[in-house]
């Protein structure tokens, strides 16, 4: 496995930022690494890259123990942190030559031109980094992560600040890189994760709560949702008591999104409820759960109603 994390623990005083976390990721795999703010994602990625020491547990990159050989593992990794630290007074090519030199690449000029083309920096390559838009600065950071052709890519919010067209372009770059590399991809843009990733790892408060393909997550979670709008205000308890309801994903005064294992049965129960309580249904429809719904169900357990 290109990335292997076993019983990883990181404590700050009494707070456990990462709590006995274990997972693996292999070559040719793009893994979405998700969790709410403060879940421990960035901490985990910093431990894997050798920037932080764990309190306990171990991490390996390409079979090398990170704690024992941090410099060797960094040669295998391309890392784009969430806070993309760049030298704003340097020109784009100048900065990438500098990064290529740090990696001791034999042909720095060729590597720089190749990575500029790969991430779509050609129109801005003659500018100082400080003159670039946020989106192009993000591309410079991605170029620096890719320039030495690493076996493992760790990307923390790589599409942050990009416009929709740029997001699509960078998405294609990541998908292409993921064909022969291991990519650990963290993002709050869940649509991007759905579009790019083969598998999803979700953590919450430092704990692993899911590790599976999107298809399997949809099957194992409440795989469907039913959205219903009433003309009248409906008490939450009435909907919670419906036998086919497994969770309430979203609730507003008149609009509800309900998780279920059997959408057909739930629609029948909602119609029956409306008749019993003289409620007028404005709309009623079902759909497969999106990653956003699964994410909310796994990280906001207080909103889930279990039978």
Short mmCIF file of N, CA and C in Angstrom, two decimals, residues 163-281:
data_model
loop_
_atom_site.label_atom_id
_atom_site.label_comp_id
_atom_site.label_asym_id
_atom_site.label_seq_id
_atom_site.Cartn_x
_atom_site.Cartn_y
_atom_site.Cartn_z
N UNK A 163 -12.63 29.13 -10.10
CA UNK A 163 -13.95 29.32 -10.68
C UNK A 163 -14.41 28.00 -11.30
N UNK A 164 -15.68 27.89 -11.69
CA UNK A 164 -16.19 26.60 -12.20
C UNK A 164 -15.39 26.02 -13.35
N UNK A 165 -14.93 26.86 -14.29
CA UNK A 165 -14.14 26.34 -15.41
C UNK A 165 -12.80 25.80 -14.93
N UNK A 166 -12.17 26.52 -14.00
CA UNK A 166 -10.88 26.08 -13.46
C UNK A 166 -11.03 24.79 -12.67
N UNK A 167 -12.15 24.66 -11.94
CA UNK A 167 -12.40 23.45 -11.16
C UNK A 167 -12.45 22.24 -12.08
N UNK A 168 -13.13 22.37 -13.20
CA UNK A 168 -13.23 21.26 -14.14
C UNK A 168 -11.85 20.89 -14.69
N UNK A 169 -11.02 21.92 -15.00
CA UNK A 169 -9.68 21.67 -15.53
C UNK A 169 -8.81 20.96 -14.49
N UNK A 170 -8.83 21.44 -13.25
CA UNK A 170 -8.01 20.83 -12.20
C UNK A 170 -8.54 19.44 -11.85
N UNK A 171 -9.85 19.27 -11.91
CA UNK A 171 -10.43 17.95 -11.70
C UNK A 171 -9.85 16.94 -12.68
N UNK A 172 -9.73 17.34 -13.94
CA UNK A 172 -9.18 16.43 -14.95
C UNK A 172 -7.70 16.14 -14.69
N UNK A 173 -6.97 17.16 -14.21
CA UNK A 173 -5.55 16.95 -13.87
C UNK A 173 -5.43 15.91 -12.77
N UNK A 174 -6.25 16.05 -11.72
CA UNK A 174 -6.19 15.13 -10.58
C UNK A 174 -6.58 13.72 -11.02
N UNK A 175 -7.63 13.60 -11.83
CA UNK A 175 -8.06 12.28 -12.30
C UNK A 175 -6.96 11.61 -13.13
N UNK A 176 -6.29 12.39 -13.95
CA UNK A 176 -5.20 11.83 -14.76
C UNK A 176 -4.04 11.38 -13.87
N UNK A 177 -3.69 12.21 -12.88
CA UNK A 177 -2.61 11.85 -11.97
C UNK A 177 -2.96 10.60 -11.16
N UNK A 178 -4.25 10.45 -10.87
CA UNK A 178 -4.69 9.32 -10.07
C UNK A 178 -4.64 7.98 -10.78
N UNK A 179 -4.36 8.00 -12.07
CA UNK A 179 -4.28 6.74 -12.82
C UNK A 179 -3.08 5.89 -12.40
N UNK A 180 -1.98 6.57 -12.04
CA UNK A 180 -0.79 5.80 -11.64
C UNK A 180 -0.17 6.29 -10.34
N UNK A 181 -0.90 7.11 -9.59
CA UNK A 181 -0.44 7.57 -8.28
C UNK A 181 -1.51 7.25 -7.24
N UNK A 182 -1.14 7.42 -5.99
CA UNK A 182 -2.13 7.37 -4.90
C UNK A 182 -2.47 8.81 -4.54
N UNK A 183 -3.75 9.14 -4.57
CA UNK A 183 -4.17 10.51 -4.29
C UNK A 183 -5.10 10.51 -3.07
N UNK A 184 -4.71 11.28 -2.04
CA UNK A 184 -5.57 11.51 -0.88
C UNK A 184 -6.10 12.93 -1.04
N UNK A 185 -7.41 13.05 -1.23
CA UNK A 185 -8.03 14.29 -1.68
C UNK A 185 -9.03 14.78 -0.64
N UNK A 186 -8.72 15.90 -0.01
CA UNK A 186 -9.63 16.46 0.99
C UNK A 186 -10.31 17.70 0.43
N UNK A 187 -11.62 17.78 0.59
CA UNK A 187 -12.35 18.94 0.08
C UNK A 187 -13.67 19.07 0.81
N UNK A 188 -14.14 20.32 0.94
CA UNK A 188 -15.48 20.57 1.46
C UNK A 188 -16.49 20.65 0.33
N UNK A 189 -16.00 20.63 -0.90
CA UNK A 189 -16.90 20.65 -2.06
C UNK A 189 -17.23 19.20 -2.40
N UNK A 190 -18.32 18.71 -1.85
CA UNK A 190 -18.61 17.28 -1.94
C UNK A 190 -18.94 16.84 -3.36
N UNK A 191 -19.42 17.76 -4.19
CA UNK A 191 -19.66 17.41 -5.59
C UNK A 191 -18.35 17.04 -6.28
N UNK A 192 -17.27 17.72 -5.88
CA UNK A 192 -15.96 17.41 -6.46
C UNK A 192 -15.50 16.02 -6.05
N UNK A 193 -15.74 15.69 -4.80
CA UNK A 193 -15.37 14.36 -4.31
C UNK A 193 -16.14 13.29 -5.08
N UNK A 194 -17.43 13.52 -5.28
CA UNK A 194 -18.24 12.56 -6.04
C UNK A 194 -17.74 12.41 -7.47
N UNK A 195 -17.27 13.52 -8.06
CA UNK A 195 -16.82 13.50 -9.45
C UNK A 195 -15.45 12.87 -9.62
N UNK A 196 -14.61 12.93 -8.57
CA UNK A 196 -13.21 12.54 -8.70
C UNK A 196 -12.88 11.20 -8.05
N UNK A 197 -13.47 10.95 -6.89
CA UNK A 197 -12.94 9.89 -6.02
C UNK A 197 -13.55 8.52 -6.27
N UNK A 198 -12.71 7.50 -6.09
CA UNK A 198 -13.13 6.11 -6.16
C UNK A 198 -13.70 5.64 -4.83
N UNK A 199 -13.18 6.20 -3.77
CA UNK A 199 -13.50 5.74 -2.43
C UNK A 199 -13.52 6.93 -1.49
N UNK A 200 -14.23 6.81 -0.39
CA UNK A 200 -14.36 7.92 0.55
C UNK A 200 -14.06 7.45 1.97
N UNK A 201 -13.23 8.23 2.65
CA UNK A 201 -13.00 8.04 4.08
C UNK A 201 -13.59 9.26 4.78
N UNK A 202 -14.44 9.02 5.77
CA UNK A 202 -15.04 10.11 6.53
C UNK A 202 -14.64 9.97 7.99
N UNK A 203 -14.12 11.07 8.56
CA UNK A 203 -13.79 11.07 9.98
C UNK A 203 -14.59 12.17 10.68
N UNK A 204 -14.83 11.97 11.96
CA UNK A 204 -15.57 12.94 12.75
C UNK A 204 -15.00 12.95 14.16
N UNK A 205 -14.56 14.11 14.62
CA UNK A 205 -13.96 14.26 15.96
C UNK A 205 -12.79 13.29 16.13
N UNK A 206 -12.00 13.12 15.05
CA UNK A 206 -10.81 12.29 15.10
C UNK A 206 -11.05 10.82 14.91
N UNK A 207 -12.33 10.40 14.80
CA UNK A 207 -12.66 8.99 14.68
C UNK A 207 -13.10 8.63 13.26
N UNK A 208 -12.75 7.45 12.84
CA UNK A 208 -13.19 6.95 11.54
C UNK A 208 -14.66 6.56 11.62
N UNK A 209 -15.48 7.14 10.73
CA UNK A 209 -16.91 6.78 10.72
C UNK A 209 -17.34 6.10 9.42
N UNK A 210 -16.50 6.18 8.37
CA UNK A 210 -16.81 5.49 7.12
C UNK A 210 -15.55 5.33 6.29
N UNK A 211 -15.44 4.20 5.60
CA UNK A 211 -14.35 3.93 4.66
C UNK A 211 -14.85 2.93 3.64
N UNK A 212 -15.29 3.42 2.48
CA UNK A 212 -15.88 2.53 1.49
C UNK A 212 -16.03 3.27 0.17
N UNK A 213 -16.45 2.53 -0.87
CA UNK A 213 -16.77 3.16 -2.14
C UNK A 213 -18.07 3.94 -1.98
N UNK A 214 -18.28 4.92 -2.86
CA UNK A 214 -19.52 5.69 -2.81
C UNK A 214 -20.73 4.78 -3.01
N UNK A 215 -20.60 3.83 -3.91
CA UNK A 215 -21.70 2.91 -4.19
C UNK A 215 -22.09 2.12 -2.93
N UNK A 216 -21.07 1.61 -2.24
CA UNK A 216 -21.36 0.83 -1.03
C UNK A 216 -21.89 1.70 0.11
N UNK A 217 -21.40 2.94 0.19
CA UNK A 217 -21.90 3.85 1.22
C UNK A 217 -23.38 4.13 1.01
N UNK A 218 -23.75 4.30 -0.24
CA UNK A 218 -25.16 4.56 -0.53
C UNK A 218 -26.03 3.35 -0.18
N UNK A 219 -25.46 2.16 -0.38
CA UNK A 219 -26.20 0.94 -0.07
C UNK A 219 -26.32 0.72 1.43
N UNK A 220 -25.23 0.99 2.15
CA UNK A 220 -25.22 0.70 3.59
C UNK A 220 -25.92 1.78 4.40
N UNK A 221 -25.89 3.02 3.88
CA UNK A 221 -26.61 4.10 4.56
C UNK A 221 -28.09 3.99 4.17
N UNK A 222 -28.88 4.89 4.66
CA UNK A 222 -30.25 4.97 4.16
C UNK A 222 -30.14 5.42 2.72
N UNK A 223 -30.29 4.49 1.80
CA UNK A 223 -29.88 4.71 0.42
C UNK A 223 -30.75 5.68 -0.35
N UNK A 224 -31.89 6.04 0.21
CA UNK A 224 -32.79 6.93 -0.50
C UNK A 224 -33.25 8.04 0.42
N UNK A 225 -33.70 9.11 -0.19
CA UNK A 225 -34.34 10.18 0.57
C UNK A 225 -35.69 10.49 -0.06
N UNK A 226 -36.60 10.93 0.76
CA UNK A 226 -37.90 11.39 0.30
C UNK A 226 -38.05 12.83 0.75
N UNK A 227 -38.32 13.71 -0.20
CA UNK A 227 -38.55 15.12 0.11
C UNK A 227 -40.04 15.40 0.04
N UNK A 228 -40.56 16.03 1.08
CA UNK A 228 -41.98 16.33 1.12
C UNK A 228 -42.19 17.77 1.60
N UNK A 229 -43.10 18.45 0.94
CA UNK A 229 -43.47 19.81 1.35
C UNK A 229 -44.96 19.83 1.66
N UNK A 230 -45.31 20.41 2.79
CA UNK A 230 -46.71 20.53 3.19
C UNK A 230 -47.14 21.99 3.12
N UNK A 231 -48.43 22.21 2.91
CA UNK A 231 -48.95 23.57 2.96
C UNK A 231 -48.97 24.07 4.39
N UNK A 232 -49.20 23.14 5.32
CA UNK A 232 -49.27 23.49 6.74
C UNK A 232 -47.95 23.19 7.46
N UNK A 233 -47.81 23.75 8.66
CA UNK A 233 -46.68 23.41 9.51
C UNK A 233 -46.91 22.03 10.13
N UNK A 234 -45.88 21.17 10.08
CA UNK A 234 -46.02 19.80 10.56
C UNK A 234 -45.05 19.58 11.72
N UNK A 235 -45.54 18.99 12.78
CA UNK A 235 -44.69 18.71 13.94
C UNK A 235 -43.71 17.59 13.59
N UNK A 236 -42.46 17.77 13.98
CA UNK A 236 -41.40 16.80 13.67
C UNK A 236 -41.74 15.40 14.18
N UNK A 237 -42.36 15.32 15.34
CA UNK A 237 -42.62 14.01 15.96
C UNK A 237 -43.53 13.15 15.09
N UNK A 238 -44.43 13.77 14.32
CA UNK A 238 -45.32 13.00 13.45
C UNK A 238 -44.53 12.25 12.38
N UNK A 239 -43.52 12.91 11.82
CA UNK A 239 -42.71 12.29 10.77
C UNK A 239 -41.75 11.27 11.36
N UNK A 240 -41.21 11.55 12.53
CA UNK A 240 -40.28 10.62 13.17
C UNK A 240 -40.93 9.28 13.48
N UNK A 241 -42.25 9.29 13.72
CA UNK A 241 -42.96 8.07 14.09
C UNK A 241 -43.29 7.19 12.90
N UNK A 242 -43.11 7.69 11.69
CA UNK A 242 -43.41 6.87 10.52
C UNK A 242 -42.43 5.70 10.46
N UNK A 243 -42.90 4.46 10.35
CA UNK A 243 -42.02 3.29 10.43
C UNK A 243 -40.90 3.26 9.39
N UNK A 244 -41.13 3.84 8.22
CA UNK A 244 -40.12 3.77 7.15
C UNK A 244 -39.07 4.87 7.25
N UNK A 245 -39.21 5.79 8.19
CA UNK A 245 -38.23 6.88 8.35
C UNK A 245 -37.04 6.38 9.17
N UNK A 246 -35.85 6.49 8.61
CA UNK A 246 -34.63 6.12 9.36
C UNK A 246 -33.84 7.33 9.81
N UNK A 247 -34.17 8.50 9.31
CA UNK A 247 -33.47 9.70 9.73
C UNK A 247 -34.09 10.94 9.11
N UNK A 248 -33.95 12.06 9.79
CA UNK A 248 -34.39 13.34 9.25
C UNK A 248 -33.15 14.13 8.87
N UNK A 249 -32.95 14.29 7.59
CA UNK A 249 -31.73 14.93 7.08
C UNK A 249 -31.85 16.45 7.12
N UNK A 250 -33.01 16.94 6.73
CA UNK A 250 -33.20 18.39 6.69
C UNK A 250 -34.63 18.70 7.11
N UNK A 251 -34.79 19.69 7.97
CA UNK A 251 -36.13 20.05 8.40
C UNK A 251 -36.29 21.57 8.38
N UNK A 252 -37.38 22.00 7.77
CA UNK A 252 -37.78 23.40 7.79
C UNK A 252 -39.24 23.44 8.24
N UNK A 253 -39.82 24.61 8.24
CA UNK A 253 -41.18 24.74 8.75
C UNK A 253 -42.17 23.84 8.01
N UNK A 254 -42.09 23.87 6.70
CA UNK A 254 -43.04 23.10 5.87
C UNK A 254 -42.35 22.07 4.98
N UNK A 255 -41.02 22.10 4.92
CA UNK A 255 -40.28 21.25 3.99
C UNK A 255 -39.39 20.27 4.75
N UNK A 256 -39.43 19.01 4.33
CA UNK A 256 -38.70 17.97 5.05
C UNK A 256 -37.96 17.08 4.05
N UNK A 257 -36.77 16.63 4.47
CA UNK A 257 -36.03 15.63 3.69
C UNK A 257 -35.77 14.45 4.62
N UNK A 258 -36.31 13.29 4.26
CA UNK A 258 -36.33 12.13 5.14
C UNK A 258 -35.49 11.00 4.56
N UNK A 259 -34.70 10.36 5.39
CA UNK A 259 -33.92 9.19 4.96
C UNK A 259 -34.76 7.93 5.15
N UNK A 260 -34.57 6.98 4.24
CA UNK A 260 -35.37 5.75 4.31
C UNK A 260 -34.68 4.62 3.56
N UNK A 261 -35.04 3.39 3.90
CA UNK A 261 -34.60 2.22 3.14
C UNK A 261 -35.62 1.82 2.09
N UNK A 262 -36.84 2.38 2.18
CA UNK A 262 -37.91 1.99 1.28
C UNK A 262 -38.73 3.23 0.94
N UNK A 263 -38.38 3.89 -0.15
CA UNK A 263 -39.03 5.15 -0.48
C UNK A 263 -40.50 4.96 -0.86
N UNK A 264 -40.80 3.85 -1.53
CA UNK A 264 -42.19 3.59 -1.92
C UNK A 264 -43.09 3.47 -0.69
N UNK A 265 -42.62 2.71 0.29
CA UNK A 265 -43.39 2.52 1.53
C UNK A 265 -43.53 3.84 2.28
N UNK A 266 -42.45 4.65 2.31
CA UNK A 266 -42.50 5.91 3.03
C UNK A 266 -43.48 6.88 2.37
N UNK A 267 -43.50 6.92 1.05
CA UNK A 267 -44.46 7.80 0.37
C UNK A 267 -45.90 7.42 0.73
N UNK A 268 -46.19 6.11 0.78
CA UNK A 268 -47.53 5.65 1.17
C UNK A 268 -47.86 6.10 2.60
N UNK A 269 -46.86 6.01 3.50
CA UNK A 269 -47.08 6.39 4.89
C UNK A 269 -47.31 7.91 5.03
N UNK A 270 -46.62 8.68 4.20
CA UNK A 270 -46.81 10.14 4.23
C UNK A 270 -48.21 10.50 3.73
N UNK A 271 -48.67 9.83 2.68
CA UNK A 271 -50.01 10.08 2.16
C UNK A 271 -51.07 9.73 3.21
N UNK A 272 -50.83 8.62 3.89
CA UNK A 272 -51.76 8.21 4.95
C UNK A 272 -51.76 9.23 6.10
N UNK A 273 -50.57 9.70 6.47
CA UNK A 273 -50.44 10.71 7.52
C UNK A 273 -51.21 11.98 7.15
N UNK A 274 -51.07 12.39 5.89
CA UNK A 274 -51.75 13.61 5.43
C UNK A 274 -53.26 13.46 5.52
N UNK A 275 -53.77 12.28 5.18
CA UNK A 275 -55.21 12.05 5.27
C UNK A 275 -55.70 12.07 6.73
N UNK A 276 -54.92 11.46 7.59
CA UNK A 276 -55.31 11.37 9.02
C UNK A 276 -55.35 12.74 9.68
N UNK A 277 -54.43 13.64 9.27
CA UNK A 277 -54.29 14.93 9.96
C UNK A 277 -54.73 16.11 9.09
N UNK A 278 -55.42 15.81 8.01
CA UNK A 278 -55.94 16.87 7.13
C UNK A 278 -54.83 17.81 6.65
N UNK A 279 -53.74 17.22 6.21
CA UNK A 279 -52.59 17.99 5.71
C UNK A 279 -52.62 18.01 4.18
N UNK A 280 -52.21 19.12 3.62
CA UNK A 280 -52.12 19.26 2.16
C UNK A 280 -50.67 19.13 1.72
N UNK A 281 -50.40 18.14 0.87
CA UNK A 281 -49.04 17.93 0.35
C UNK A 281 -48.84 18.77 -0.90
#
